[in-house]
Amino acid sequence: MAAKQSSFHFTDETFYPPSVSASPSNAFYLRGCDVVQHRPAYCSCLAKIEARQHGVLDSMFAGCSTAIAHKTCQALSMRSEEELAGKAIYFVNRDKLRAYADEQAGGVTPPLSKTSAAPLKPAPRPALKRPAETSIFPTMADGYAAAINAGIAELNQRTPAPASVPEEPKQVVSLPSMSPNPGESMVEFARRMAAQRAAA
């Protein structure tokens, strides 16, 4: 059975043997220790007790070593209590505690309201007007027109304007109106008209 963690109100009714209290999965911390002056993890205290009993405890834990030797270490009495009870009393399953904490943290967050405003959409950007594509090179038609205009201008500069000559009065010859004769083909009519004009 696990110990109750009052800060989270977490309780695990699973039975655990005393040996699991020394495993790294134990998230139980002592309320206070007069030797280290903080709240050490219970599993780390059990590891120091085990190392002290085998004579391999690091010298940096001299205070813990002295407390274990004098049997004033708080974790020593806690381990004895678990061995007498035949179960882990001071064990909190780290994975279960984390899952419980995540569940509680998720329950605090209020659900999104169905009437909440729709997410803002970015305003549409006006389409950029592209300038009409123009070519910096003249087309073939432009080249011909430029060449013709240049030739005309050059010819006008070289050729003097002709002297004005009085126009002679035009002689107007009136021809009698002609029409095809009955039975005459169009070819015959055209020949007869041409002969008459030549004779005029």
PDB file of C-alpha atoms in Angstrom:
ATOM      1  CA  MET A   1       0.000   0.000   0.000  1.00  0.00           C
ATOM      2  CA  ALA A   2       1.368   3.363  -0.878  1.00  0.00           C
ATOM      3  CA  ALA A   3       1.569   6.391   1.366  1.00  0.00           C
ATOM      4  CA  LYS A   4      -0.943   9.175   0.868  1.00  0.00           C
ATOM      5  CA  GLN A   5       0.492  12.329  -0.701  1.00  0.00           C
ATOM      6  CA  SER A   6      -1.590  15.125   0.798  1.00  0.00           C
ATOM      7  CA  SER A   7      -0.534  17.802  -1.696  1.00  0.00           C
ATOM      8  CA  PHE A   8      -2.148  15.867  -4.560  1.00  0.00           C
ATOM      9  CA  HIS A   9      -4.611  13.804  -2.494  1.00  0.00           C
ATOM     10  CA  PHE A  10      -3.195  10.789  -4.317  1.00  0.00           C
ATOM     11  CA  THR A  11      -3.795   7.337  -2.872  1.00  0.00           C
ATOM     12  CA  ASP A  12      -2.633   4.031  -4.325  1.00  0.00           C
ATOM     13  CA  GLU A  13      -4.196   0.967  -2.713  1.00  0.00           C
ATOM     14  CA  THR A  14      -1.910  -1.469  -4.568  1.00  0.00           C
ATOM     15  CA  PHE A  15       0.130  -3.806  -2.367  1.00  0.00           C
ATOM     16  CA  TYR A  16       3.909  -3.382  -2.735  1.00  0.00           C
ATOM     17  CA  PRO A  17       6.617  -5.362  -0.875  1.00  0.00           C
ATOM     18  CA  PRO A  18       9.095  -3.419   1.307  1.00  0.00           C
ATOM     19  CA  SER A  19      11.900  -3.850  -1.255  1.00  0.00           C
ATOM     20  CA  VAL A  20      10.258  -1.565  -3.838  1.00  0.00           C
ATOM     21  CA  SER A  21      10.733   1.447  -1.561  1.00  0.00           C
ATOM     22  CA  ALA A  22      14.430   1.467  -2.497  1.00  0.00           C
ATOM     23  CA  SER A  23      13.685   1.528  -6.251  1.00  0.00           C
ATOM     24  CA  PRO A  24      14.049   4.741  -8.299  1.00  0.00           C
ATOM     25  CA  SER A  25      10.327   4.538  -9.080  1.00  0.00           C
ATOM     26  CA  ASN A  26       9.582   5.615  -5.495  1.00  0.00           C
ATOM     27  CA  ALA A  27       8.483   9.251  -5.396  1.00  0.00           C
ATOM     28  CA  PHE A  28       8.136   9.488  -1.611  1.00  0.00           C
ATOM     29  CA  TYR A  29      10.161  12.264   0.080  1.00  0.00           C
ATOM     30  CA  LEU A  30      10.897  12.659   3.774  1.00  0.00           C
ATOM     31  CA  ARG A  31       9.249  15.650   5.401  1.00  0.00           C
ATOM     32  CA  GLY A  32      12.604  16.829   6.666  1.00  0.00           C
ATOM     33  CA  CYS A  33      16.046  15.611   7.650  1.00  0.00           C
ATOM     34  CA  ASP A  34      18.177  17.193  10.374  1.00  0.00           C
ATOM     35  CA  VAL A  35      21.366  15.900   8.720  1.00  0.00           C
ATOM     36  CA  VAL A  36      20.991  17.102   5.103  1.00  0.00           C
ATOM     37  CA  GLN A  37      18.659  20.018   5.970  1.00  0.00           C
ATOM     38  CA  HIS A  38      16.213  19.365   3.138  1.00  0.00           C
ATOM     39  CA  ARG A  39      13.632  16.802   2.019  1.00  0.00           C
ATOM     40  CA  PRO A  40      15.582  13.848   0.604  1.00  0.00           C
ATOM     41  CA  ALA A  41      14.029  11.081  -1.451  1.00  0.00           C
ATOM     42  CA  TYR A  42      13.330   8.007   0.661  1.00  0.00           C
ATOM     43  CA  CYS A  43      14.816   5.712  -1.992  1.00  0.00           C
ATOM     44  CA  SER A  44      18.110   7.658  -1.908  1.00  0.00           C
ATOM     45  CA  CYS A  45      18.235   7.355   1.885  1.00  0.00           C
ATOM     46  CA  LEU A  46      17.777   3.574   1.612  1.00  0.00           C
ATOM     47  CA  ALA A  47      20.555   3.462  -0.986  1.00  0.00           C
ATOM     48  CA  LYS A  48      22.904   5.286   1.442  1.00  0.00           C
ATOM     49  CA  ILE A  49      21.977   2.845   4.237  1.00  0.00           C
ATOM     50  CA  GLU A  50      22.769  -0.089   1.935  1.00  0.00           C
ATOM     51  CA  ALA A  51      26.103   1.475   0.899  1.00  0.00           C
ATOM     52  CA  ARG A  52      27.022   2.215   4.577  1.00  0.00           C
ATOM     53  CA  GLN A  53      26.332  -1.379   5.572  1.00  0.00           C
ATOM     54  CA  HIS A  54      28.698  -2.566   2.808  1.00  0.00           C
ATOM     55  CA  GLY A  55      31.334   0.053   3.654  1.00  0.00           C
ATOM     56  CA  VAL A  56      31.154   1.830   0.301  1.00  0.00           C
ATOM     57  CA  LEU A  57      29.321   5.032   1.233  1.00  0.00           C
ATOM     58  CA  ASP A  58      31.083   8.065  -0.220  1.00  0.00           C
ATOM     59  CA  SER A  59      32.860  10.356   2.215  1.00  0.00           C
ATOM     60  CA  MET A  60      30.742  13.292   1.045  1.00  0.00           C
ATOM     61  CA  PHE A  61      27.864  11.711   3.004  1.00  0.00           C
ATOM     62  CA  ALA A  62      29.788  11.733   6.290  1.00  0.00           C
ATOM     63  CA  GLY A  63      26.812  13.193   8.157  1.00  0.00           C
ATOM     64  CA  CYS A  64      24.491  10.457   6.885  1.00  0.00           C
ATOM     65  CA  SER A  65      27.106   7.809   7.707  1.00  0.00           C
ATOM     66  CA  THR A  66      27.336   9.022  11.310  1.00  0.00           C
ATOM     67  CA  ALA A  67      23.525   9.108  11.695  1.00  0.00           C
ATOM     68  CA  ILE A  68      23.210   5.571  10.304  1.00  0.00           C
ATOM     69  CA  ALA A  69      25.947   4.300  12.607  1.00  0.00           C
ATOM     70  CA  HIS A  70      24.291   5.906  15.655  1.00  0.00           C
ATOM     71  CA  LYS A  71      20.859   4.685  14.479  1.00  0.00           C
ATOM     72  CA  THR A  72      19.518   8.262  14.493  1.00  0.00           C
ATOM     73  CA  CYS A  73      18.762   8.233  10.753  1.00  0.00           C
ATOM     74  CA  GLN A  74      15.040   8.772  10.153  1.00  0.00           C
ATOM     75  CA  ALA A  75      15.052   6.407   7.162  1.00  0.00           C
ATOM     76  CA  LEU A  76      16.330   3.552   9.354  1.00  0.00           C
ATOM     77  CA  SER A  77      13.227   3.630  11.521  1.00  0.00           C
ATOM     78  CA  MET A  78      10.989   3.932   8.458  1.00  0.00           C
ATOM     79  CA  ARG A  79      12.571   0.845   6.886  1.00  0.00           C
ATOM     80  CA  SER A  80      12.141  -1.104  10.106  1.00  0.00           C
ATOM     81  CA  GLU A  81       8.485  -0.119  10.187  1.00  0.00           C
ATOM     82  CA  GLU A  82       7.982  -1.412   6.612  1.00  0.00           C
ATOM     83  CA  GLU A  83       9.773  -4.704   7.370  1.00  0.00           C
ATOM     84  CA  LEU A  84       7.566  -5.297  10.381  1.00  0.00           C
ATOM     85  CA  ALA A  85       4.421  -4.515   8.350  1.00  0.00           C
ATOM     86  CA  GLY A  86       5.599  -6.708   5.458  1.00  0.00           C
ATOM     87  CA  LYS A  87       4.679  -4.084   2.906  1.00  0.00           C
ATOM     88  CA  ALA A  88       5.911  -0.803   1.445  1.00  0.00           C
ATOM     89  CA  ILE A  89       4.381   1.947   3.568  1.00  0.00           C
ATOM     90  CA  TYR A  90       6.453   4.849   2.297  1.00  0.00           C
ATOM     91  CA  PHE A  91       6.204   4.176  -1.423  1.00  0.00           C
ATOM     92  CA  VAL A  92       4.546   6.354  -4.034  1.00  0.00           C
ATOM     93  CA  ASN A  93       4.506   4.982  -7.570  1.00  0.00           C
ATOM     94  CA  ARG A  94       6.147   7.702  -9.633  1.00  0.00           C
ATOM     95  CA  ASP A  95       4.416   6.787 -12.900  1.00  0.00           C
ATOM     96  CA  LYS A  96       0.952   6.628 -11.314  1.00  0.00           C
ATOM     97  CA  LEU A  97       1.559   9.900  -9.506  1.00  0.00           C
ATOM     98  CA  ARG A  98       2.598  11.619 -12.722  1.00  0.00           C
ATOM     99  CA  ALA A  99      -0.460  10.290 -14.543  1.00  0.00           C
ATOM    100  CA  TYR A 100      -2.691  11.474 -11.685  1.00  0.00           C
ATOM    101  CA  ALA A 101      -1.077  14.929 -11.686  1.00  0.00           C
ATOM    102  CA  ASP A 102      -1.492  15.230 -15.455  1.00  0.00           C
ATOM    103  CA  GLU A 103      -5.150  14.225 -15.157  1.00  0.00           C
ATOM    104  CA  GLN A 104      -5.760  16.799 -12.422  1.00  0.00           C
ATOM    105  CA  ALA A 105      -3.985  19.508 -14.399  1.00  0.00           C
ATOM    106  CA  GLY A 106      -6.098  18.667 -17.434  1.00  0.00           C
ATOM    107  CA  GLY A 107      -9.303  18.853 -15.414  1.00  0.00           C
ATOM    108  CA  VAL A 108      -8.535  22.394 -14.255  1.00  0.00           C
ATOM    109  CA  THR A 109      -8.551  23.740 -17.784  1.00  0.00           C
ATOM    110  CA  PRO A 110     -12.119  24.783 -18.699  1.00  0.00           C
ATOM    111  CA  PRO A 111     -13.482  23.264 -21.896  1.00  0.00           C
ATOM    112  CA  LEU A 112     -13.853  25.467 -24.920  1.00  0.00           C
ATOM    113  CA  SER A 113     -17.307  26.993 -25.233  1.00  0.00           C
ATOM    114  CA  LYS A 114     -19.358  26.043 -28.273  1.00  0.00           C
ATOM    115  CA  THR A 115     -20.433  29.657 -28.581  1.00  0.00           C
ATOM    116  CA  SER A 116     -16.890  30.947 -28.605  1.00  0.00           C
ATOM    117  CA  ALA A 117     -16.047  33.272 -31.393  1.00  0.00           C
ATOM    118  CA  ALA A 118     -14.664  31.746 -34.527  1.00  0.00           C
ATOM    119  CA  PRO A 119     -10.936  32.162 -35.005  1.00  0.00           C
ATOM    120  CA  LEU A 120      -9.986  35.320 -36.783  1.00  0.00           C
ATOM    121  CA  LYS A 121      -9.052  34.856 -40.388  1.00  0.00           C
ATOM    122  CA  PRO A 122      -6.440  37.052 -42.009  1.00  0.00           C
ATOM    123  CA  ALA A 123      -7.876  39.727 -44.273  1.00  0.00           C
ATOM    124  CA  PRO A 124      -7.496  38.893 -47.965  1.00  0.00           C
ATOM    125  CA  ARG A 125      -4.728  40.778 -49.624  1.00  0.00           C
ATOM    126  CA  PRO A 126      -5.562  42.745 -52.762  1.00  0.00           C
ATOM    127  CA  ALA A 127      -4.218  41.212 -55.899  1.00  0.00           C
ATOM    128  CA  LEU A 128      -1.187  42.995 -57.200  1.00  0.00           C
ATOM    129  CA  LYS A 129      -1.652  44.548 -60.627  1.00  0.00           C
ATOM    130  CA  ARG A 130       1.127  43.524 -62.912  1.00  0.00           C
ATOM    131  CA  PRO A 131       2.188  45.997 -65.589  1.00  0.00           C
ATOM    132  CA  ALA A 132       1.595  44.976 -69.163  1.00  0.00           C
ATOM    133  CA  GLU A 133       4.496  43.014 -70.510  1.00  0.00           C
ATOM    134  CA  THR A 134       6.503  45.047 -72.945  1.00  0.00           C
ATOM    135  CA  SER A 135       9.509  44.033 -74.933  1.00  0.00           C
ATOM    136  CA  ILE A 136      12.590  46.195 -75.096  1.00  0.00           C
ATOM    137  CA  PHE A 137      13.353  44.817 -78.558  1.00  0.00           C
ATOM    138  CA  PRO A 138      11.484  46.063 -81.671  1.00  0.00           C
ATOM    139  CA  THR A 139       9.296  43.600 -83.465  1.00  0.00           C
ATOM    140  CA  MET A 140       9.820  42.675 -87.096  1.00  0.00           C
ATOM    141  CA  ALA A 141       6.901  44.866 -88.193  1.00  0.00           C
ATOM    142  CA  ASP A 142       8.320  47.807 -86.280  1.00  0.00           C
ATOM    143  CA  GLY A 143      11.663  47.282 -87.979  1.00  0.00           C
ATOM    144  CA  TYR A 144      10.111  47.301 -91.453  1.00  0.00           C
ATOM    145  CA  ALA A 145       8.025  50.379 -90.719  1.00  0.00           C
ATOM    146  CA  ALA A 146      11.028  52.239 -89.354  1.00  0.00           C
ATOM    147  CA  ALA A 147      13.125  51.331 -92.369  1.00  0.00           C
ATOM    148  CA  ILE A 148      10.415  52.421 -94.809  1.00  0.00           C
ATOM    149  CA  ASN A 149       9.867  55.704 -92.968  1.00  0.00           C
ATOM    150  CA  ALA A 150      13.584  56.377 -92.892  1.00  0.00           C
ATOM    151  CA  GLY A 151      13.885  55.643 -96.607  1.00  0.00           C
ATOM    152  CA  ILE A 152      10.992  57.975 -97.437  1.00  0.00           C
ATOM    153  CA  ALA A 153      12.480  60.735 -95.327  1.00  0.00           C
ATOM    154  CA  GLU A 154      15.877  60.348 -96.997  1.00  0.00           C
ATOM    155  CA  LEU A 155      14.320  60.338-100.458  1.00  0.00           C
ATOM    156  CA  ASN A 156      12.383  63.527 -99.689  1.00  0.00           C
ATOM    157  CA  GLN A 157      15.593  65.235 -98.616  1.00  0.00           C
ATOM    158  CA  ARG A 158      17.490  64.249-101.752  1.00  0.00           C
ATOM    159  CA  THR A 159      14.707  64.817-104.364  1.00  0.00           C
ATOM    160  CA  PRO A 160      13.719  68.461-104.855  1.00  0.00           C
ATOM    161  CA  ALA A 161      10.074  69.203-105.038  1.00  0.00           C
ATOM    162  CA  PRO A 162       8.875  69.403-108.731  1.00  0.00           C
ATOM    163  CA  ALA A 163       8.016  72.863-110.103  1.00  0.00           C
ATOM    164  CA  SER A 164       4.393  73.545-110.245  1.00  0.00           C
ATOM    165  CA  VAL A 165       3.016  73.199-113.822  1.00  0.00           C
ATOM    166  CA  PRO A 166      -0.300  74.696-114.685  1.00  0.00           C
ATOM    167  CA  GLU A 167      -2.790  72.051-115.365  1.00  0.00           C
ATOM    168  CA  GLU A 168      -4.300  71.889-118.837  1.00  0.00           C
ATOM    169  CA  PRO A 169      -7.993  71.831-118.995  1.00  0.00           C
ATOM    170  CA  LYS A 170      -9.275  68.342-119.369  1.00  0.00           C
ATOM    171  CA  GLN A 171     -11.179  67.513-122.462  1.00  0.00           C
ATOM    172  CA  VAL A 172     -14.362  65.778-121.661  1.00  0.00           C
ATOM    173  CA  VAL A 173     -15.618  63.497-124.385  1.00  0.00           C
ATOM    174  CA  SER A 174     -19.116  62.398-123.981  1.00  0.00           C
ATOM    175  CA  LEU A 175     -19.922  59.006-125.404  1.00  0.00           C
ATOM    176  CA  PRO A 176     -23.373  57.951-126.237  1.00  0.00           C
ATOM    177  CA  SER A 177     -24.774  55.476-123.826  1.00  0.00           C
ATOM    178  CA  MET A 178     -24.457  51.939-125.075  1.00  0.00           C
ATOM    179  CA  SER A 179     -26.456  48.858-124.246  1.00  0.00           C
ATOM    180  CA  PRO A 180     -26.211  45.301-125.501  1.00  0.00           C
ATOM    181  CA  ASN A 181     -28.077  44.524-128.677  1.00  0.00           C
ATOM    182  CA  PRO A 182     -30.592  41.755-128.630  1.00  0.00           C
ATOM    183  CA  GLY A 183     -28.823  38.413-128.982  1.00  0.00           C
ATOM    184  CA  GLU A 184     -25.398  40.024-128.409  1.00  0.00           C
ATOM    185  CA  SER A 185     -23.131  38.275-125.882  1.00  0.00           C
ATOM    186  CA  MET A 186     -21.293  40.178-123.193  1.00  0.00           C
ATOM    187  CA  VAL A 187     -17.952  39.558-124.889  1.00  0.00           C
ATOM    188  CA  GLU A 188     -19.261  40.975-128.161  1.00  0.00           C
ATOM    189  CA  PHE A 189     -20.754  43.921-126.318  1.00  0.00           C
ATOM    190  CA  ALA A 190     -17.444  44.651-124.593  1.00  0.00           C
ATOM    191  CA  ARG A 191     -15.549  44.533-127.926  1.00  0.00           C
ATOM    192  CA  ARG A 192     -18.010  46.865-129.551  1.00  0.00           C
ATOM    193  CA  MET A 193     -17.766  49.317-126.656  1.00  0.00           C
ATOM    194  CA  ALA A 194     -13.959  49.276-126.767  1.00  0.00           C
ATOM    195  CA  ALA A 195     -13.920  49.904-130.528  1.00  0.00           C
ATOM    196  CA  GLN A 196     -16.268  52.840-130.147  1.00  0.00           C
ATOM    197  CA  ARG A 197     -14.109  54.421-127.419  1.00  0.00           C
ATOM    198  CA  ALA A 198     -11.011  53.993-129.513  1.00  0.00           C
ATOM    199  CA  ALA A 199     -12.634  55.711-132.419  1.00  0.00           C
ATOM    200  CA  ALA A 200     -13.820  58.669-130.344  1.00  0.00           C
TER     201      ALA A 200
END
